[in-house]
Coordinates of C-alpha atoms in Angstrom, one line a residue:
M350 CA 56.1 141.9 37.7
N351 CA 54.1 139.6 35.5
E352 CA 52.9 136.0 35.7
T353 CA 56.4 134.6 35.0
K354 CA 58.9 137.3 36.1
A355 CA 59.6 139.8 38.9
W356 CA 62.1 142.6 38.8
E357 CA 64.0 144.0 41.7
V358 CA 63.2 147.7 42.0
D359 CA 65.3 148.6 45.0
T360 CA 67.2 147.1 48.0
L361 CA 67.0 148.5 51.5
R362 CA 69.9 147.5 53.6
G363 CA 70.3 147.7 57.4
H364 CA 69.3 144.5 59.1
M365 CA 72.2 142.3 60.3
N366 CA 70.3 138.9 60.1
N367 CA 67.4 137.2 58.4
V368 CA 64.4 139.5 57.7
S369 CA 61.3 137.8 59.1
S370 CA 58.5 140.1 58.0
V371 CA 57.9 143.2 55.8
M372 CA 54.8 145.3 55.5
F373 CA 53.6 148.6 53.8
H374 CA 51.9 151.0 56.1
A375 CA 48.2 151.4 55.3
K376 CA 48.1 155.3 55.4
Q377 CA 51.7 156.5 55.3
D378 CA 54.5 156.2 52.7
I379 CA 56.6 153.9 54.9
I380 CA 57.7 150.3 55.0
V381 CA 58.1 148.4 58.3
S382 CA 60.3 145.4 58.7
N383 CA 61.6 143.1 61.5
S384 CA 64.4 140.7 61.7
E385 CA 66.2 138.0 63.7
D386 CA 68.7 140.7 64.6
K387 CA 66.2 141.8 67.4
S388 CA 65.2 145.0 65.7
I389 CA 62.3 146.6 63.9
R390 CA 63.1 149.2 61.2
V391 CA 61.0 151.8 59.6
W392 CA 61.9 152.9 56.0
D393 CA 60.8 155.9 53.9
A394 CA 59.2 154.4 50.9
T395 CA 59.9 157.3 48.6
K396 CA 63.5 158.1 49.7
R397 CA 64.5 154.5 50.4
T398 CA 66.2 155.4 53.6
G399 CA 65.8 154.3 57.2
I400 CA 63.8 156.5 59.6
Q401 CA 63.6 154.7 62.9
T402 CA 64.9 151.6 64.6
F403 CA 63.4 149.8 67.6
R404 CA 65.4 147.1 69.4
R405 CA 64.9 144.5 72.1
E406 CA 67.9 143.1 73.9
H407 CA 67.1 139.4 74.1
D408 CA 64.2 138.7 71.7
R409 CA 64.2 138.0 67.9
F410 CA 61.2 139.4 65.9
W411 CA 59.2 137.1 63.7
I412 CA 56.0 138.7 62.5
L413 CA 54.4 142.1 61.8
A414 CA 50.8 143.4 61.5
V415 CA 49.6 147.0 60.7
H416 CA 46.2 148.2 61.8
P417 CA 44.1 149.1 58.7
E418 CA 42.6 152.2 60.2
I419 CA 44.5 153.7 63.2
N420 CA 48.1 154.4 64.0
L421 CA 49.0 151.0 65.6
L422 CA 51.4 148.2 64.7
A423 CA 52.0 144.8 66.3
A424 CA 55.1 142.7 66.3
G425 CA 55.6 139.2 67.6
H426 CA 58.9 138.1 69.2
D427 CA 60.4 135.1 71.0
N428 CA 58.6 135.8 74.3
G429 CA 55.4 137.5 73.3
M430 CA 54.2 140.5 71.3
I431 CA 54.2 144.3 71.5
V432 CA 51.7 146.9 70.2
F433 CA 53.1 150.3 69.5
K434 CA 52.7 153.6 67.6
L435 CA 55.2 155.1 65.2
E436 CA 54.5 158.6 66.3
R437 CA 52.4 160.5 68.8
E438 CA 49.0 161.6 67.6
R439 CA 49.1 164.6 70.0
P440 CA 52.5 166.3 69.6
A441 CA 54.1 168.5 72.2
F442 CA 53.0 172.1 71.8
A443 CA 52.9 175.5 73.4
L444 CA 50.8 178.6 72.7
S445 CA 52.3 182.1 72.7
G446 CA 49.9 184.9 71.8
D447 CA 48.8 184.4 68.2
S448 CA 51.4 181.7 67.5
L449 CA 51.7 178.0 68.1
F450 CA 55.0 176.1 68.6
Y451 CA 54.8 172.4 68.1
C452 CA 57.0 169.4 67.4
K453 CA 56.9 167.3 64.2
D454 CA 59.4 165.1 62.3
R455 CA 62.2 166.0 64.8
F456 CA 61.7 169.7 64.1
L457 CA 60.3 172.5 66.3
R458 CA 57.8 174.2 64.0
F459 CA 56.1 177.6 64.2
Y460 CA 52.5 178.3 63.1
E461 CA 51.0 181.8 63.0
Y462 CA 47.2 181.9 63.1
S463 CA 46.8 185.3 61.5
T464 CA 48.7 184.5 58.3
Q465 CA 48.3 180.6 58.5
K466 CA 52.1 180.4 57.9
D467 CA 53.8 177.2 59.0
S468 CA 57.6 177.0 59.1
Q469 CA 60.5 175.1 60.7
V470 CA 62.4 176.7 63.5
I471 CA 65.2 174.4 64.7
P472 CA 65.9 170.7 64.5
I473 CA 65.4 168.7 67.7
R474 CA 68.3 166.7 68.9
R475 CA 67.3 163.5 70.5
P476 CA 68.8 163.3 74.0
G477 CA 70.1 160.2 75.7
R478 CA 67.7 158.0 77.5
K479 CA 67.4 157.6 81.3
E480 CA 65.4 154.8 82.8
G481 CA 63.8 154.3 86.2
T482 CA 60.5 153.5 88.0
G483 CA 57.7 156.1 88.3
G484 CA 54.1 156.9 87.5
S485 CA 54.6 160.2 85.8
A486 CA 57.3 162.9 85.4
V487 CA 57.3 166.7 84.9
F488 CA 59.9 169.4 84.7
I489 CA 59.7 171.8 87.6
A490 CA 62.8 173.9 86.7
R491 CA 65.3 174.3 83.9
N492 CA 67.4 171.5 85.1
R493 CA 65.1 169.6 87.5
F494 CA 62.3 167.2 87.0
A495 CA 60.0 165.4 89.5
V496 CA 59.0 161.8 89.3
L497 CA 56.0 160.3 91.1
E498 CA 56.2 157.1 93.0
K499 CA 52.6 155.9 93.3
S500 CA 53.3 153.0 95.7
T501 CA 54.7 155.3 98.4
S502 CA 53.0 158.6 97.4
Q503 CA 56.4 160.3 97.2
V504 CA 58.0 162.7 94.7
L505 CA 61.6 162.3 93.7
V506 CA 63.3 165.5 92.4
K507 CA 66.1 164.6 90.0
N508 CA 68.7 166.4 87.9
L509 CA 69.4 165.9 84.2
K510 CA 71.8 163.1 85.0
N511 CA 68.9 161.2 86.6
E512 CA 70.4 161.6 90.0
M513 CA 68.0 162.1 92.9
V514 CA 68.4 165.6 94.5
K515 CA 65.4 165.6 96.9
K516 CA 62.6 163.4 98.1
S517 CA 59.2 164.7 99.4
A518 CA 56.1 162.9 100.7
L519 CA 52.9 164.0 99.1
P520 CA 49.9 165.1 101.3
I521 CA 47.4 163.0 99.5
P522 CA 47.4 159.6 97.6
T523 CA 48.3 160.9 94.1
D524 CA 47.8 159.2 90.7
A525 CA 49.4 162.0 88.6
I526 CA 51.5 165.1 88.9
F527 CA 51.6 168.3 86.7
Y528 CA 53.7 171.4 86.5
A529 CA 52.3 174.3 88.6
G530 CA 55.0 176.9 88.4
T531 CA 58.7 176.8 89.4
G532 CA 59.1 174.5 92.4
N533 CA 55.4 173.7 92.6
L534 CA 53.4 170.6 91.6
L535 CA 49.7 170.0 90.9
C536 CA 48.8 166.7 92.5
R537 CA 45.7 164.8 91.3
S538 CA 44.0 162.2 93.5
E539 CA 40.7 160.4 93.2
D540 CA 38.4 163.3 93.9
K541 CA 40.6 166.4 94.5
V542 CA 43.6 168.4 93.2
V543 CA 46.1 170.2 95.4
I544 CA 49.0 172.6 94.7
F545 CA 52.1 171.4 96.6
D546 CA 55.2 173.5 97.2
L547 CA 58.3 171.2 97.0
Q548 CA 60.6 173.7 98.8
Q549 CA 58.4 174.4 101.9
R550 CA 56.5 171.0 101.6
L551 CA 53.2 172.9 102.1
V552 CA 49.8 172.6 100.4
L553 CA 49.2 176.0 98.8
G554 CA 45.7 175.3 97.6
E555 CA 43.1 172.6 97.3
L556 CA 40.2 172.0 94.9
Q557 CA 37.7 169.2 95.5
T558 CA 35.6 168.7 92.4
P559 CA 35.0 166.1 89.7
F560 CA 38.1 167.3 87.7
V561 CA 38.3 166.4 84.0
S562 CA 41.2 168.4 82.5
G563 CA 43.0 171.7 83.0
A564 CA 45.8 174.0 81.8
W565 CA 47.7 177.1 83.0
D566 CA 47.2 180.4 81.4
D567 CA 50.2 182.7 80.8
N568 CA 49.0 185.0 83.6
G569 CA 49.1 182.3 86.2
V570 CA 45.4 181.4 86.1
F571 CA 44.5 177.8 86.2
I572 CA 41.6 177.0 83.7
Y573 CA 39.9 173.6 84.2
T574 CA 36.8 171.7 83.1
T575 CA 34.3 169.8 85.3
L576 CA 31.5 167.7 84.1
N577 CA 29.4 170.7 83.1
H578 CA 31.5 173.9 83.3
I579 CA 34.7 175.6 82.2
K580 CA 36.1 177.2 85.4
Y581 CA 39.1 179.3 86.5
C582 CA 41.1 179.3 89.7
L583 CA 43.3 182.2 90.8
P584 CA 46.6 181.8 92.8
N585 CA 44.9 183.3 95.8
G586 CA 42.2 180.6 95.8
D587 CA 39.4 182.5 94.2
S588 CA 37.5 180.6 91.5
G589 CA 34.5 181.0 89.2
I590 CA 32.7 179.8 86.1
I591 CA 33.8 181.0 82.6
R592 CA 30.9 179.2 80.8
T593 CA 28.6 176.3 80.9
L594 CA 29.2 173.3 78.5
D595 CA 26.3 172.5 76.1
V596 CA 26.7 168.8 76.1
P597 CA 23.4 166.9 76.6
I598 CA 25.1 163.6 77.6
Y599 CA 26.4 165.3 80.7
I600 CA 22.9 166.4 82.0
T601 CA 22.5 163.7 84.7
K602 CA 26.2 163.4 85.5
A603 CA 26.5 167.1 86.2
M604 CA 24.0 166.8 89.0
I605 CA 26.3 164.7 91.0
A606 CA 28.8 167.5 92.0
Y607 CA 25.9 170.0 92.4
L608 CA 23.9 167.7 94.7
Q609 CA 27.0 166.8 96.8
Q610 CA 28.0 170.4 97.2
K611 CA 24.4 171.3 98.3
G612 CA 24.4 168.6 101.0
F613 CA 22.3 165.9 99.2
P614 CA 24.8 163.0 98.7
E615 CA 22.0 160.5 99.2
V616 CA 20.3 161.9 96.1
A617 CA 23.6 162.1 94.1
L618 CA 24.1 158.4 94.9
H619 CA 21.4 157.4 92.4
F620 CA 23.2 158.9 89.5
V621 CA 26.7 157.3 90.0
E622 CA 27.9 154.0 88.6
D623 CA 31.6 154.2 89.6
E624 CA 32.0 152.0 92.7
R625 CA 34.6 154.2 94.4
I626 CA 32.5 157.4 94.1
R627 CA 29.4 155.4 95.2
F628 CA 31.3 154.3 98.3
N629 CA 32.3 157.9 99.2
L630 CA 28.8 159.2 98.7
A631 CA 27.3 156.3 100.6
L632 CA 29.5 157.0 103.6
E633 CA 28.7 160.7 103.4
S634 CA 25.0 160.0 103.4
G635 CA 25.1 157.2 105.9
N636 CA 23.9 154.5 103.5
I637 CA 25.8 151.5 105.0
G638 CA 24.2 149.0 102.7
V639 CA 25.5 150.6 99.5
A640 CA 28.9 151.2 101.1
V641 CA 29.2 147.5 101.9
A642 CA 28.3 146.5 98.3
S643 CA 30.9 149.0 96.9
A644 CA 33.6 148.0 99.4
T645 CA 33.0 144.3 98.5
Q646 CA 33.5 145.1 94.8
I647 CA 36.7 147.2 95.3
N648 CA 38.0 145.1 98.3
E649 CA 40.7 147.4 99.6
K650 CA 41.9 147.5 103.2
D651 CA 41.5 151.3 103.5
L652 CA 37.9 151.2 102.4
W653 CA 37.0 148.4 104.8
Y654 CA 38.6 150.5 107.6
R655 CA 36.6 153.6 106.7
L656 CA 33.4 151.4 106.5
G657 CA 34.1 150.0 110.0
V658 CA 34.5 153.5 111.4
E659 CA 31.2 154.8 109.9
A660 CA 29.3 151.6 110.9
L661 CA 30.6 151.9 114.5
R662 CA 29.4 155.5 114.5
Q663 CA 25.9 154.4 113.5
G664 CA 26.0 151.5 116.0
N665 CA 25.7 148.8 113.3
S666 CA 27.7 146.1 115.1
G667 CA 27.2 143.5 112.4
I668 CA 28.8 145.6 109.7
V669 CA 31.6 146.6 112.1
E670 CA 32.3 143.0 112.8
F671 CA 32.3 142.2 109.0
A672 CA 34.6 145.1 108.2
Y673 CA 37.1 144.1 110.9
Q674 CA 37.0 140.5 109.7
Q675 CA 37.8 141.6 106.2
T676 CA 40.9 143.4 107.4
K677 CA 41.8 140.7 110.0
N678 CA 41.9 143.4 112.7
F679 CA 41.6 141.0 115.6
E680 CA 42.4 143.6 118.3
R681 CA 39.4 145.7 117.3
L682 CA 37.3 142.6 117.0
S683 CA 38.2 141.6 120.6
F684 CA 37.1 144.9 121.9
L685 CA 33.9 144.9 119.8
Y686 CA 32.9 141.5 121.2
L687 CA 33.7 142.7 124.7
I688 CA 31.5 145.9 124.6
T689 CA 28.7 144.0 122.9
G690 CA 28.8 141.1 125.4
N691 CA 29.5 138.5 122.7
L692 CA 31.5 136.2 125.0
D693 CA 31.2 133.1 122.7
K694 CA 32.9 134.8 119.8
L695 CA 35.5 136.3 122.2
S696 CA 36.3 132.8 123.3
K697 CA 36.7 131.7 119.7
L698 CA 38.9 134.7 119.0
M699 CA 41.1 133.6 121.9
K700 CA 41.5 130.1 120.3
I701 CA 42.4 131.7 117.0
A702 CA 45.1 133.8 118.7
E703 CA 46.4 130.6 120.2
V704 CA 46.5 128.8 116.8
K705 CA 48.3 131.8 115.3
N706 CA 50.8 131.9 118.2
N707 CA 49.7 135.4 119.1
V708 CA 50.5 135.3 122.8
M709 CA 49.6 138.9 123.6
G710 CA 46.3 138.7 121.8
Q711 CA 45.5 135.4 123.6
F712 CA 46.3 136.9 127.0
H713 CA 44.2 140.1 126.3
N714 CA 41.2 138.0 125.4
A715 CA 41.7 135.9 128.6
L716 CA 41.7 139.1 130.6
Y717 CA 38.5 140.3 128.8
L718 CA 36.8 137.0 129.6
G719 CA 38.1 136.8 133.2
D720 CA 39.5 133.3 132.5
V721 CA 42.1 132.9 135.2
K722 CA 43.0 129.3 134.3
E723 CA 43.7 130.4 130.7
R724 CA 45.9 133.3 131.9
V725 CA 47.9 130.9 134.2
K726 CA 48.3 128.5 131.2
I727 CA 49.5 131.3 128.9
L728 CA 52.1 132.6 131.4
E729 CA 53.3 129.0 132.1
N730 CA 53.7 128.2 128.4
A731 CA 55.5 131.6 127.9
G732 CA 58.1 130.6 130.6
H733 CA 56.9 133.1 133.2
L734 CA 56.5 130.6 136.0
P735 CA 56.7 133.1 138.9
L736 CA 53.9 135.2 137.4
A737 CA 51.9 132.1 136.7
Y738 CA 52.3 131.0 140.4
I739 CA 51.3 134.4 141.7
T740 CA 48.2 134.5 139.4
A741 CA 47.1 131.0 140.5
S742 CA 47.7 131.8 144.2
V743 CA 45.9 135.1 144.4
H744 CA 42.9 133.7 142.5
G745 CA 42.6 130.6 144.7
L746 CA 43.8 127.9 142.2
T747 CA 45.5 125.9 145.0
D748 CA 46.3 122.8 143.0
V749 CA 47.9 124.7 140.2
A750 CA 49.8 126.9 142.6
E751 CA 51.2 123.9 144.4
R752 CA 52.3 122.3 141.2
L753 CA 54.1 125.5 140.0
A754 CA 55.7 125.9 143.5
A755 CA 57.2 122.4 143.1
E756 CA 58.6 123.3 139.7
L757 CA 60.1 126.6 141.0
G758 CA 61.7 125.0 144.1
D759 CA 63.7 127.7 146.0
N760 CA 62.6 130.4 143.6
V761 CA 59.0 130.6 144.8
P762 CA 58.0 134.3 145.0
T763 CA 56.7 135.6 148.3
L764 CA 53.2 136.9 148.6
P765 CA 52.1 139.8 150.9
E766 CA 50.7 138.5 154.2
E767 CA 47.9 139.8 156.4
K768 CA 46.4 141.6 153.4
T769 CA 42.8 141.3 152.2
P770 CA 42.9 142.6 148.7
S771 CA 39.9 142.5 146.4
L772 CA 40.7 141.5 142.9
L773 CA 39.1 143.4 140.0
M774 CA 37.3 141.0 137.6
P775 CA 35.8 142.1 134.3
P776 CA 32.2 143.1 134.8
S777 CA 29.5 141.2 133.0
P778 CA 28.9 143.1 129.8
V779 CA 25.4 144.2 128.8
M780 CA 24.1 141.9 126.1
C781 CA 23.6 143.7 122.8
G782 CA 20.7 142.0 121.0
G783 CA 20.9 144.1 117.9
D784 CA 22.0 147.4 116.3
W785 CA 21.3 150.8 117.7
P786 CA 17.8 152.1 116.8
L787 CA 17.9 154.6 113.9
L788 CA 15.2 156.9 112.6
R789 CA 13.3 155.5 109.6
V790 CA 13.6 157.6 106.5
S791 CA 10.7 157.4 104.0
K792 CA 11.4 156.4 100.5
E793 CA 12.6 159.3 98.4
Y794 CA 10.4 160.6 95.7
L795 CA 13.4 160.6 93.5
K796 CA 13.5 156.7 93.4
E797 CA 10.1 156.8 91.7
D798 CA 11.2 159.5 89.3
L799 CA 14.4 157.6 88.4
R800 CA 12.4 155.4 86.1
V801 CA 12.5 158.3 83.7
Q802 CA 15.4 157.8 81.3
P803 CA 17.9 160.5 80.3
E804 CA 16.5 160.5 76.8
E805 CA 13.0 161.4 78.2
V806 CA 14.5 164.2 80.2
L807 CA 16.0 165.7 77.1
L808 CA 12.7 165.4 75.2
M809 CA 10.9 167.2 78.1
K810 CA 13.6 169.9 78.1
K811 CA 13.0 170.4 74.4
K812 CA 9.3 170.7 74.8
M813 CA 9.7 173.3 77.5

């Protein structure tokens, strides 16, 4: 090409409609194009042939962009844009003795460490695609794979036709599953890992530690890393340390697990920034103030419930009330107001139940308050006139009883005669002026020492 002319070098054919955008990849010998035929095509720049095709069913593509440094592309279509990779940066692989099997360019390849020889073994045929919902999926047998449903904490076992064979509920809230031998799954939650037997539906083992990553050895040993160690775990539950990790950035973080295991969660709390871990440590150490702050940040119903249980154990009625209000647990609130003698708030709660048309809650609050007129009114509004008449009569509400008797006519229920019963009324609760008294704990010396930054700690270690 010069200032006046341009010559056609080659033509790449494949799109079925107008080509919208074409770009050369920054680091690979490929050309990427998109078109109004709802497809993105990848071409080999040296062989002039198509390599890959990506399609959308209902959107035409209009523009492309290639990241100048990393393996990312972006494409704009009718309803938005997508960012994607052309290939995985971490290919599927498996170790076998002194050899490595891995996948590359649709071939299974073999690499021998001793001779540094790399060779192709067999081509990989791309199987048909199956779709469905799930958080993660792993093969558990030759023709079975398990799919995690995070919303219900269940595992669906399916065959190669994507047909469900079995469904099992997991013992813990799980965010990822991994292969743990035939018929077994490794289930990872927020702060623990368990081995789950799908056949017997039993937990075979449990490990509670800040888990970073792990892999199975050929001999059935699970090797995993924590914040500061490489450890092993045997199938019988025995575990130990292989070696310590020499990473200075982990010096303070590694203390968290150690301090928690040694029974000092209140000290470990000072080193944690993750709100969920702070909440767990705060509950374990009884630090209600920190737990409230973390629960407010996360704002999940389960955390508010756990906070209410711990606050009730400590006798902190204000925090218990706040936690119950956050979860709208009006039944527990009613009982809390009853045992603390807060009759004004109990009356307000009865009015709230009336507004929400919660007849049972309204009647329970009237019973707690000993409000006979309100109980008669509730029974009358609910259509239980005989019960309303009996309640009014036995409690001495003569005017109301006569009015109800007139409405009932011949259906007035009879009351026992020549009896002198004594009605049980709710006793006057003991007024609770504040929270339960707790022992005062002096300020930890650690709070003073926390002004020392991690960099200073490293310098002191070097001097030592």
